Short mmCIF file of C-alpha atoms and ligand atoms in Angstrom, two decimals:
data_model
loop_
_atom_site.label_atom_id
_atom_site.label_comp_id
_atom_site.label_asym_id
_atom_site.label_seq_id
_atom_site.Cartn_x
_atom_site.Cartn_y
_atom_site.Cartn_z
CA MET V 20 -2.81 14.95 -0.39
CA ASN V 21 -4.26 18.42 -0.64
CA ASN V 22 -6.74 18.62 2.25
CA SER V 23 -9.29 20.71 0.39
CA LEU V 24 -11.33 17.91 -1.15
CA PHE V 25 -10.73 15.59 1.75
CA GLN V 26 -12.41 18.19 3.93
CA LYS V 27 -15.13 18.92 1.38
CA VAL V 28 -16.03 15.40 0.30
CA LYS V 29 -19.11 14.09 1.99
CA VAL V 30 -18.57 10.53 3.14
CA THR V 31 -21.55 8.30 3.87
CA LYS V 32 -20.42 4.89 4.97
CA ALA V 33 -22.24 1.68 4.17
CA THR V 34 -24.06 0.39 7.24
CA LYS V 35 -22.81 -3.14 6.63
CA SER V 36 -19.93 -4.30 4.45
CA ARG V 37 -20.66 -6.95 1.78
CA ILE V 38 -17.06 -8.16 1.84
CA ASP V 39 -17.90 -11.41 3.68
CA THR V 40 -20.16 -12.49 0.80
CA VAL V 41 -17.33 -12.35 -1.76
CA ASP V 42 -15.38 -15.39 -2.93
CA PHE V 43 -12.06 -13.67 -3.68
CA GLU V 44 -10.56 -16.85 -5.11
CA ASN V 45 -13.17 -17.11 -7.86
CA LEU V 46 -13.63 -13.65 -9.26
CA ALA V 47 -14.76 -13.12 -12.83
CA PHE V 48 -13.36 -9.78 -13.98
CA GLY V 49 -15.53 -6.77 -13.17
CA ASN V 50 -18.54 -8.46 -11.63
CA VAL V 51 -18.15 -7.66 -7.94
CA PHE V 52 -18.00 -4.11 -6.59
CA THR V 53 -16.84 -2.74 -3.26
CA ASP V 54 -18.98 -1.12 -0.58
CA HIS V 55 -18.52 2.46 -1.76
CA MET V 56 -18.29 4.64 -4.85
CA LEU V 57 -17.39 8.24 -5.63
CA GLU V 58 -19.86 10.55 -7.29
CA CYS V 59 -19.50 14.18 -8.37
CA ASP V 60 -21.82 16.20 -10.60
CA TYR V 61 -21.17 18.96 -13.11
CA GLU V 62 -23.78 21.70 -13.36
CA ASN V 63 -23.70 25.38 -14.29
CA GLY V 64 -20.07 25.13 -15.32
CA GLU V 65 -18.66 23.59 -12.15
CA TRP V 66 -18.06 20.26 -10.48
CA ILE V 67 -20.10 20.12 -7.29
CA ASN V 68 -20.91 17.88 -4.32
CA PRO V 69 -18.12 15.29 -4.42
CA GLN V 70 -19.26 12.45 -2.25
CA VAL V 71 -18.31 8.92 -1.37
CA ARG V 72 -21.38 6.85 -0.62
CA PRO V 73 -22.52 3.23 -0.56
CA TYR V 74 -22.29 1.53 -3.96
CA GLY V 75 -25.70 1.51 -5.59
CA ASN V 76 -27.87 2.41 -8.55
CA ILE V 77 -28.12 5.93 -9.91
CA GLU V 78 -31.18 7.52 -11.45
CA LEU V 79 -31.03 9.17 -14.88
CA SER V 80 -33.57 10.50 -17.34
CA PRO V 81 -34.15 8.13 -20.29
CA SER V 82 -33.26 11.08 -22.51
CA ALA V 83 -29.85 11.62 -20.84
CA ARG V 84 -27.31 12.31 -23.62
CA VAL V 85 -25.12 9.37 -22.66
CA PHE V 86 -27.81 6.90 -23.75
CA HIS V 87 -28.24 8.46 -27.18
CA TYR V 88 -24.86 9.81 -28.21
CA GLY V 89 -22.45 7.84 -26.06
CA GLN V 90 -20.87 10.94 -24.57
CA ALA V 91 -18.83 9.03 -22.01
CA VAL V 92 -15.22 8.22 -21.25
CA PHE V 93 -13.55 6.02 -18.65
CA GLU V 94 -10.25 4.94 -17.20
CA GLY V 95 -8.84 1.69 -15.84
CA MET V 96 -6.42 1.72 -12.91
CA LYS V 97 -5.39 -0.63 -10.13
CA ALA V 98 -4.54 -0.60 -6.42
CA PHE V 99 -2.25 -3.21 -4.88
CA LYS V 100 -1.56 -4.29 -1.29
CA ASP V 101 1.94 -5.09 -0.06
CA GLU V 102 2.95 -7.52 2.69
CA GLN V 103 2.82 -4.72 5.27
CA ASP V 104 -0.82 -4.01 4.37
CA GLN V 105 0.01 -0.74 2.66
CA VAL V 106 -2.10 0.09 -0.40
CA TRP V 107 -0.50 1.52 -3.54
CA LEU V 108 -1.84 3.04 -6.73
CA PHE V 109 0.17 2.51 -9.91
CA ARG V 110 0.94 5.68 -11.90
CA PRO V 111 -2.42 7.37 -11.13
CA GLU V 112 -1.31 10.70 -12.59
CA GLU V 113 -0.99 9.04 -16.00
CA ASN V 114 -4.63 7.94 -15.84
CA TYR V 115 -5.75 11.37 -14.71
CA ARG V 116 -3.91 12.97 -17.62
CA ARG V 117 -5.39 10.52 -20.15
CA PHE V 118 -8.88 10.83 -18.65
CA ASN V 119 -8.86 14.54 -19.37
CA LYS V 120 -7.41 14.01 -22.83
CA SER V 121 -10.24 11.61 -23.61
CA SER V 122 -12.80 13.99 -22.08
CA THR V 123 -11.62 16.94 -24.15
CA ARG V 124 -12.02 14.92 -27.35
CA LEU V 125 -15.60 14.06 -26.37
CA ALA V 126 -16.39 17.71 -25.43
CA ILE V 127 -16.64 16.76 -21.75
CA PRO V 128 -15.33 19.27 -19.18
CA GLU V 129 -12.12 18.20 -17.43
CA VAL V 130 -12.50 16.80 -13.93
CA PRO V 131 -10.33 18.84 -11.51
CA LYS V 132 -7.29 17.05 -10.21
CA GLU V 133 -8.38 17.25 -6.56
CA VAL V 134 -11.72 15.62 -7.40
CA PHE V 135 -10.07 12.79 -9.34
CA MET V 136 -6.96 12.13 -7.27
CA ASP V 137 -8.11 13.01 -3.77
CA GLY V 138 -11.54 11.45 -4.39
CA LEU V 139 -9.79 8.28 -5.53
CA GLU V 140 -7.67 8.21 -2.39
CA VAL V 141 -10.61 8.78 -0.05
CA LEU V 142 -12.53 5.98 -1.79
CA VAL V 143 -9.68 3.45 -1.95
CA ASP V 144 -8.76 4.19 1.65
CA LEU V 145 -12.33 3.55 2.77
CA ASP V 146 -12.49 0.27 0.82
CA ARG V 147 -8.90 -0.79 1.56
CA ASN V 148 -10.04 -4.14 3.00
CA TRP V 149 -11.16 -5.03 -0.51
CA VAL V 150 -7.58 -4.83 -1.80
CA GLN V 151 -6.42 -8.38 -1.28
CA LYS V 152 -2.80 -9.22 -0.59
CA GLY V 153 -0.86 -11.57 -2.82
CA ARG V 154 0.60 -11.50 -6.33
CA GLY V 155 -2.13 -11.41 -8.92
CA ASN V 156 -4.66 -9.74 -6.61
CA SER V 157 -5.66 -6.12 -7.13
CA LEU V 158 -8.50 -3.68 -6.84
CA TYR V 159 -9.52 -2.54 -10.31
CA LEU V 160 -10.59 1.12 -10.28
CA ARG V 161 -12.97 2.43 -12.88
CA PRO V 162 -13.32 6.23 -13.06
CA PHE V 163 -15.86 7.33 -15.67
CA VAL V 164 -17.85 10.34 -16.72
CA ILE V 165 -21.24 10.37 -18.42
CA ALA V 166 -23.39 13.06 -19.99
CA THR V 167 -26.52 13.34 -17.84
CA GLU V 168 -28.44 16.26 -19.32
CA ALA V 169 -31.96 15.26 -20.36
CA GLY V 170 -32.90 15.85 -24.00
CA VAL V 171 -31.97 14.24 -27.28
CA SER V 172 -30.52 17.25 -29.06
CA ALA V 173 -27.28 16.08 -30.68
CA SER V 174 -25.04 18.51 -28.83
CA PRO V 175 -22.74 18.27 -25.83
CA SER V 176 -24.46 17.91 -22.50
CA THR V 177 -24.33 20.74 -19.98
CA LYS V 178 -24.54 18.24 -17.10
CA TYR V 179 -22.25 15.34 -16.27
CA LYS V 180 -21.67 12.78 -13.58
CA PHE V 181 -18.16 11.67 -12.66
CA MET V 182 -17.93 8.43 -10.72
CA ILE V 183 -15.36 5.92 -9.54
CA ILE V 184 -16.33 2.35 -8.80
CA CYS V 185 -13.97 -0.37 -7.59
CA SER V 186 -13.88 -4.07 -8.30
CA PRO V 187 -11.55 -6.69 -6.79
CA ALA V 188 -9.74 -8.36 -9.68
CA LYS V 189 -7.47 -11.18 -10.63
CA ALA V 190 -6.57 -12.00 -14.25
CA TYR V 191 -8.67 -10.43 -17.02
CA TYR V 192 -8.38 -13.44 -19.33
CA SER V 193 -9.12 -16.74 -17.68
CA GLY V 194 -7.52 -18.90 -20.37
CA GLU V 195 -5.03 -18.76 -23.23
CA VAL V 196 -5.33 -15.85 -25.63
CA ARG V 197 -5.19 -16.18 -29.39
CA VAL V 198 -5.89 -13.28 -31.73
CA VAL V 199 -6.96 -12.65 -35.27
CA PHE V 200 -5.50 -9.82 -37.37
CA ALA V 201 -8.28 -7.53 -38.63
CA GLU V 202 -8.84 -7.66 -42.38
CA LYS V 203 -12.23 -6.04 -42.81
CA PHE V 204 -13.44 -4.16 -39.73
CA SER V 205 -11.59 -1.18 -38.26
CA ARG V 206 -11.35 0.26 -34.80
CA ALA V 207 -10.00 3.75 -35.40
CA ALA V 208 -9.13 6.32 -38.04
CA ASP V 209 -6.84 9.33 -38.26
CA GLY V 210 -8.48 12.30 -36.62
CA GLY V 211 -10.88 10.00 -34.78
CA VAL V 212 -11.14 8.89 -31.17
CA GLY V 213 -8.97 5.76 -31.17
CA PHE V 214 -6.53 7.29 -28.68
CA ALA V 215 -9.31 8.06 -26.21
CA LYS V 216 -10.96 5.75 -23.73
CA ALA V 217 -14.32 6.63 -25.21
CA ALA V 218 -17.03 4.15 -24.24
CA GLY V 219 -18.12 3.74 -27.87
CA ASN V 220 -14.64 2.59 -28.93
CA TYR V 221 -15.25 -0.56 -26.94
CA ALA V 222 -18.86 -1.15 -28.01
CA ALA V 223 -17.77 -0.92 -31.66
CA GLN V 224 -15.41 -3.83 -31.15
CA PHE V 225 -17.95 -6.20 -29.65
CA TYR V 226 -19.43 -7.45 -32.93
CA PRO V 227 -16.13 -8.19 -34.76
CA THR V 228 -14.72 -9.67 -31.55
CA ASN V 229 -17.75 -11.95 -31.26
CA LEU V 230 -17.08 -13.17 -34.80
CA ALA V 231 -13.46 -13.84 -33.83
CA LYS V 232 -14.59 -15.70 -30.70
CA GLU V 233 -16.77 -17.98 -32.81
CA GLU V 234 -13.55 -19.02 -34.57
CA GLY V 235 -11.72 -19.59 -31.27
CA TYR V 236 -9.91 -16.24 -30.96
CA GLN V 237 -10.33 -14.07 -27.87
CA GLN V 238 -9.32 -10.77 -29.42
CA VAL V 239 -8.87 -8.93 -32.69
CA VAL V 240 -5.59 -7.13 -33.32
CA TRP V 241 -6.73 -4.05 -35.17
CA THR V 242 -4.91 -2.95 -38.27
CA ASP V 243 -4.78 0.49 -39.88
CA ALA V 244 -8.15 1.34 -41.36
CA SER V 245 -6.93 2.34 -44.82
CA THR V 246 -4.73 -0.63 -45.81
CA HIS V 247 -5.05 -3.26 -43.03
CA GLU V 248 -1.31 -3.75 -43.49
CA TYR V 249 -0.06 -2.46 -40.14
CA LEU V 250 -0.80 -3.85 -36.70
CA GLU V 251 -2.10 -1.38 -34.15
CA GLU V 252 -3.69 -2.52 -30.86
CA ALA V 253 -6.02 -5.15 -29.52
CA GLY V 254 -8.73 -3.02 -27.93
CA THR V 255 -8.28 -4.34 -24.41
CA MET V 256 -4.48 -4.29 -24.76
CA ASN V 257 -1.59 -2.69 -26.63
CA VAL V 258 0.40 -5.31 -28.50
CA PHE V 259 4.10 -6.20 -28.46
CA PHE V 260 6.02 -8.52 -30.78
CA ARG V 261 9.42 -10.12 -30.27
CA ILE V 262 11.39 -10.94 -33.38
CA GLY V 263 14.71 -12.54 -32.42
CA ASP V 264 15.53 -10.52 -29.32
CA THR V 265 14.07 -7.25 -30.53
CA LEU V 266 10.89 -5.94 -29.00
CA LEU V 267 8.51 -4.18 -31.39
CA THR V 268 5.39 -2.15 -30.84
CA ALA V 269 3.42 0.39 -32.83
CA PRO V 270 3.74 4.09 -31.99
CA THR V 271 0.73 5.70 -30.33
CA GLY V 272 -1.09 8.51 -32.08
CA ASP V 273 -4.65 9.29 -33.15
CA ARG V 274 -5.57 5.63 -33.50
CA ILE V 275 -3.83 3.84 -30.66
CA LEU V 276 -4.40 4.12 -26.92
CA ASP V 277 -1.43 5.52 -25.02
CA GLY V 278 -1.40 2.60 -22.60
CA VAL V 279 0.13 3.12 -19.15
CA THR V 280 1.27 -0.51 -19.04
CA ARG V 281 2.61 -0.14 -22.58
CA LYS V 282 4.77 2.84 -21.64
CA SER V 283 5.89 1.08 -18.45
CA VAL V 284 7.04 -1.92 -20.53
CA LEU V 285 9.00 0.41 -22.81
CA THR V 286 10.70 2.06 -19.83
CA LEU V 287 11.55 -1.34 -18.35
CA ALA V 288 12.88 -2.56 -21.70
CA GLU V 289 15.19 0.43 -21.91
CA HIS V 290 16.32 -0.13 -18.33
CA LEU V 291 17.01 -3.82 -19.08
CA ASN V 292 18.87 -2.98 -22.31
CA ILE V 293 16.40 -4.90 -24.41
CA PRO V 294 16.62 -3.74 -28.03
CA THR V 295 13.33 -2.04 -28.80
CA GLU V 296 11.77 -0.52 -31.89
CA VAL V 297 8.69 1.67 -31.63
CA ARG V 298 7.59 1.85 -35.24
CA ARG V 299 4.92 0.67 -37.61
CA VAL V 300 4.79 -3.11 -37.51
CA SER V 301 3.54 -4.71 -40.70
CA VAL V 302 1.32 -7.76 -40.91
CA GLN V 303 3.67 -9.11 -43.55
CA GLU V 304 6.81 -8.97 -41.41
CA ILE V 305 5.06 -10.68 -38.52
CA VAL V 306 3.71 -13.43 -40.77
CA GLU V 307 7.13 -13.87 -42.42
CA ALA V 308 8.86 -13.98 -39.02
CA ALA V 309 6.33 -16.55 -37.81
CA ARG V 310 6.95 -18.69 -40.89
CA ALA V 311 10.73 -18.37 -40.43
CA GLY V 312 10.52 -19.18 -36.72
CA THR V 313 12.00 -15.82 -35.66
CA LEU V 314 8.76 -14.51 -34.17
CA LYS V 315 9.45 -15.61 -30.63
CA GLU V 316 6.61 -13.93 -28.79
CA MET V 317 3.57 -11.75 -28.92
CA PHE V 318 1.95 -10.29 -25.85
CA GLY V 319 -0.61 -7.72 -24.87
CA SER V 320 -0.27 -5.05 -22.19
CA GLY V 321 -3.04 -3.27 -20.35
CA THR V 322 -4.20 -2.36 -16.88
CA ALA V 323 -6.84 -5.06 -16.72
CA ALA V 324 -4.91 -7.60 -18.80
CA THR V 325 -1.51 -6.73 -17.21
CA ILE V 326 0.96 -8.57 -19.47
CA ASN V 327 -0.83 -11.32 -21.32
CA PRO V 328 1.01 -13.76 -23.59
CA ILE V 329 -0.60 -14.32 -26.98
CA LYS V 330 -0.33 -17.98 -27.83
CA GLY V 331 -1.22 -17.79 -31.48
CA PHE V 332 -2.76 -15.75 -34.24
CA ALA V 333 -4.67 -16.05 -37.47
CA CYS V 334 -4.07 -13.99 -40.56
CA LYS V 335 -5.96 -14.43 -43.82
CA ASN V 336 -6.98 -17.99 -42.95
CA GLU V 337 -3.43 -18.98 -42.02
CA LYS V 338 -2.98 -20.03 -38.39
CA PHE V 339 0.18 -19.71 -36.33
CA GLU V 340 1.09 -21.02 -32.89
CA LEU V 341 3.89 -19.37 -30.96
CA PRO V 342 6.42 -21.51 -29.09
CA GLN V 343 6.82 -21.30 -25.32
CA GLN V 344 9.96 -19.25 -24.54
CA LYS V 345 12.20 -20.12 -21.60
CA ASP V 346 13.43 -16.52 -21.41
CA SER V 347 10.03 -15.02 -22.15
CA TYR V 348 9.93 -11.21 -22.31
CA ALA V 349 6.25 -11.29 -21.35
CA ASN V 350 7.13 -13.11 -18.18
CA LEU V 351 10.08 -10.88 -17.43
CA PHE V 352 8.06 -7.67 -17.80
CA LYS V 353 5.16 -9.08 -15.83
CA GLU V 354 7.37 -10.05 -12.90
CA LYS V 355 9.28 -6.74 -12.94
CA LEU V 356 6.04 -4.78 -13.03
CA MET V 357 4.49 -6.79 -10.22
CA ASP V 358 7.61 -6.34 -8.08
CA ILE V 359 7.09 -2.60 -8.37
CA GLN V 360 3.30 -2.72 -7.95
CA TYR V 361 3.46 -4.87 -4.80
CA ASN V 362 6.28 -2.80 -3.25
CA ILE V 363 8.78 -5.63 -3.51
CA SER V 364 11.42 -3.87 -5.56
CA GLU V 365 12.74 -0.34 -5.44
CA ASP V 366 10.48 2.18 -7.15
CA LEU V 367 13.18 3.33 -9.58
CA PHE V 368 10.81 5.30 -11.78
CA GLY V 369 8.50 6.85 -9.16
CA TRP V 370 5.46 4.82 -10.24
CA ARG V 371 4.04 3.91 -6.83
CA HIS V 372 1.61 6.18 -5.02
CA LEU V 373 0.84 5.35 -1.38
CA VAL V 374 -2.79 5.56 -0.28
CA GLN V 375 -2.41 7.17 3.12
CA PRO V 376 -4.64 5.67 5.79
CA LYS V 377 -6.93 8.50 6.86
CA ALA V 378 -9.01 6.70 9.48
CA LEU V 379 -12.28 8.17 8.25
C1 LIG Z 20 -8.21 -1.56 -18.85
O1 LIG Z 20 -7.29 -2.33 -19.09
O2 LIG Z 20 -8.27 -0.95 -17.78
C2 LIG Z 20 -9.27 -1.32 -19.81
O3 LIG Z 20 -9.88 -0.31 -19.72
C3 LIG Z 20 -9.65 -2.36 -20.77
C4 LIG Z 20 -11.04 -2.81 -20.52
C5 LIG Z 20 -11.58 -3.43 -21.72
C6 LIG Z 20 -11.14 -3.74 -19.36
#
């Protein structure tokens, strides 16, 4: 780590840890936060005062731009603990790169690498006791930036707050996942912000997803906005299909998030010689494959969701259940990924990043 931020960052430790109050075996995703958080403000054209301090509320003007125009982006990352108590981040540079890509699209100034990466390390190191050992346990890391300038003029803010908060996490979905293919609502359009982790992308999915939930489906698989004929992503996850032994997924672009787990699955698939096609996937071919029994699997990939099997789907009032596979790709990728994340297998692709203990 570059020592510059480490030396500059002000660290105020919590007087008493809350860790003993947490039931780590019964965590609902994203409800419990660690003792500390990172905060850094942008004013007069520069990022200033990076600090790690006790987790707590922040004060903002009711007219802060973020409340009115949703000028905000975020990331999702995870830290894992191995059997030797070492803590690892998974591909953090990919999240940093995407964070800035999202920020640029929302006219938010880029966060400098030392603030993001070194700040993350200082924070995760300080809260390392919150990273629980054992497969399935992780510390979910949520970097985000919000527009803080007061005033409701519809223009980019001149002030921002960058923060990272951390939440111990197990599985994102607590039960089986079934999805519905979007026929009416859309998530993203060409030239829009679908590729970005813009806060509003998620809010816009809540209403259609609630309608899907009323019908017993946990997620919507979004289709292209103009024809609804091609399958894109599921909002919390990129989506993979297995027809026969071929793995299919849609290419990323303006409308689809460039998922870190998605690209890790593609690298693993290549390494494992699994035939893969990254191309537009039509609703029709998936429905026909399901009818013919050649659609063997569907699964989602994402940081929070990891690799999540999709048990069934609905399309235009027709319902399909997918059979359990003995040689499931979803399972294979999940295990291979976890072996890397928990420092069990060799890090063939350079994806692990050790959080050095700094004894603050
Ligand atoms: C993630 O997987 O990290 C995400 O940001 C998805 C979010 C809806 C939990």
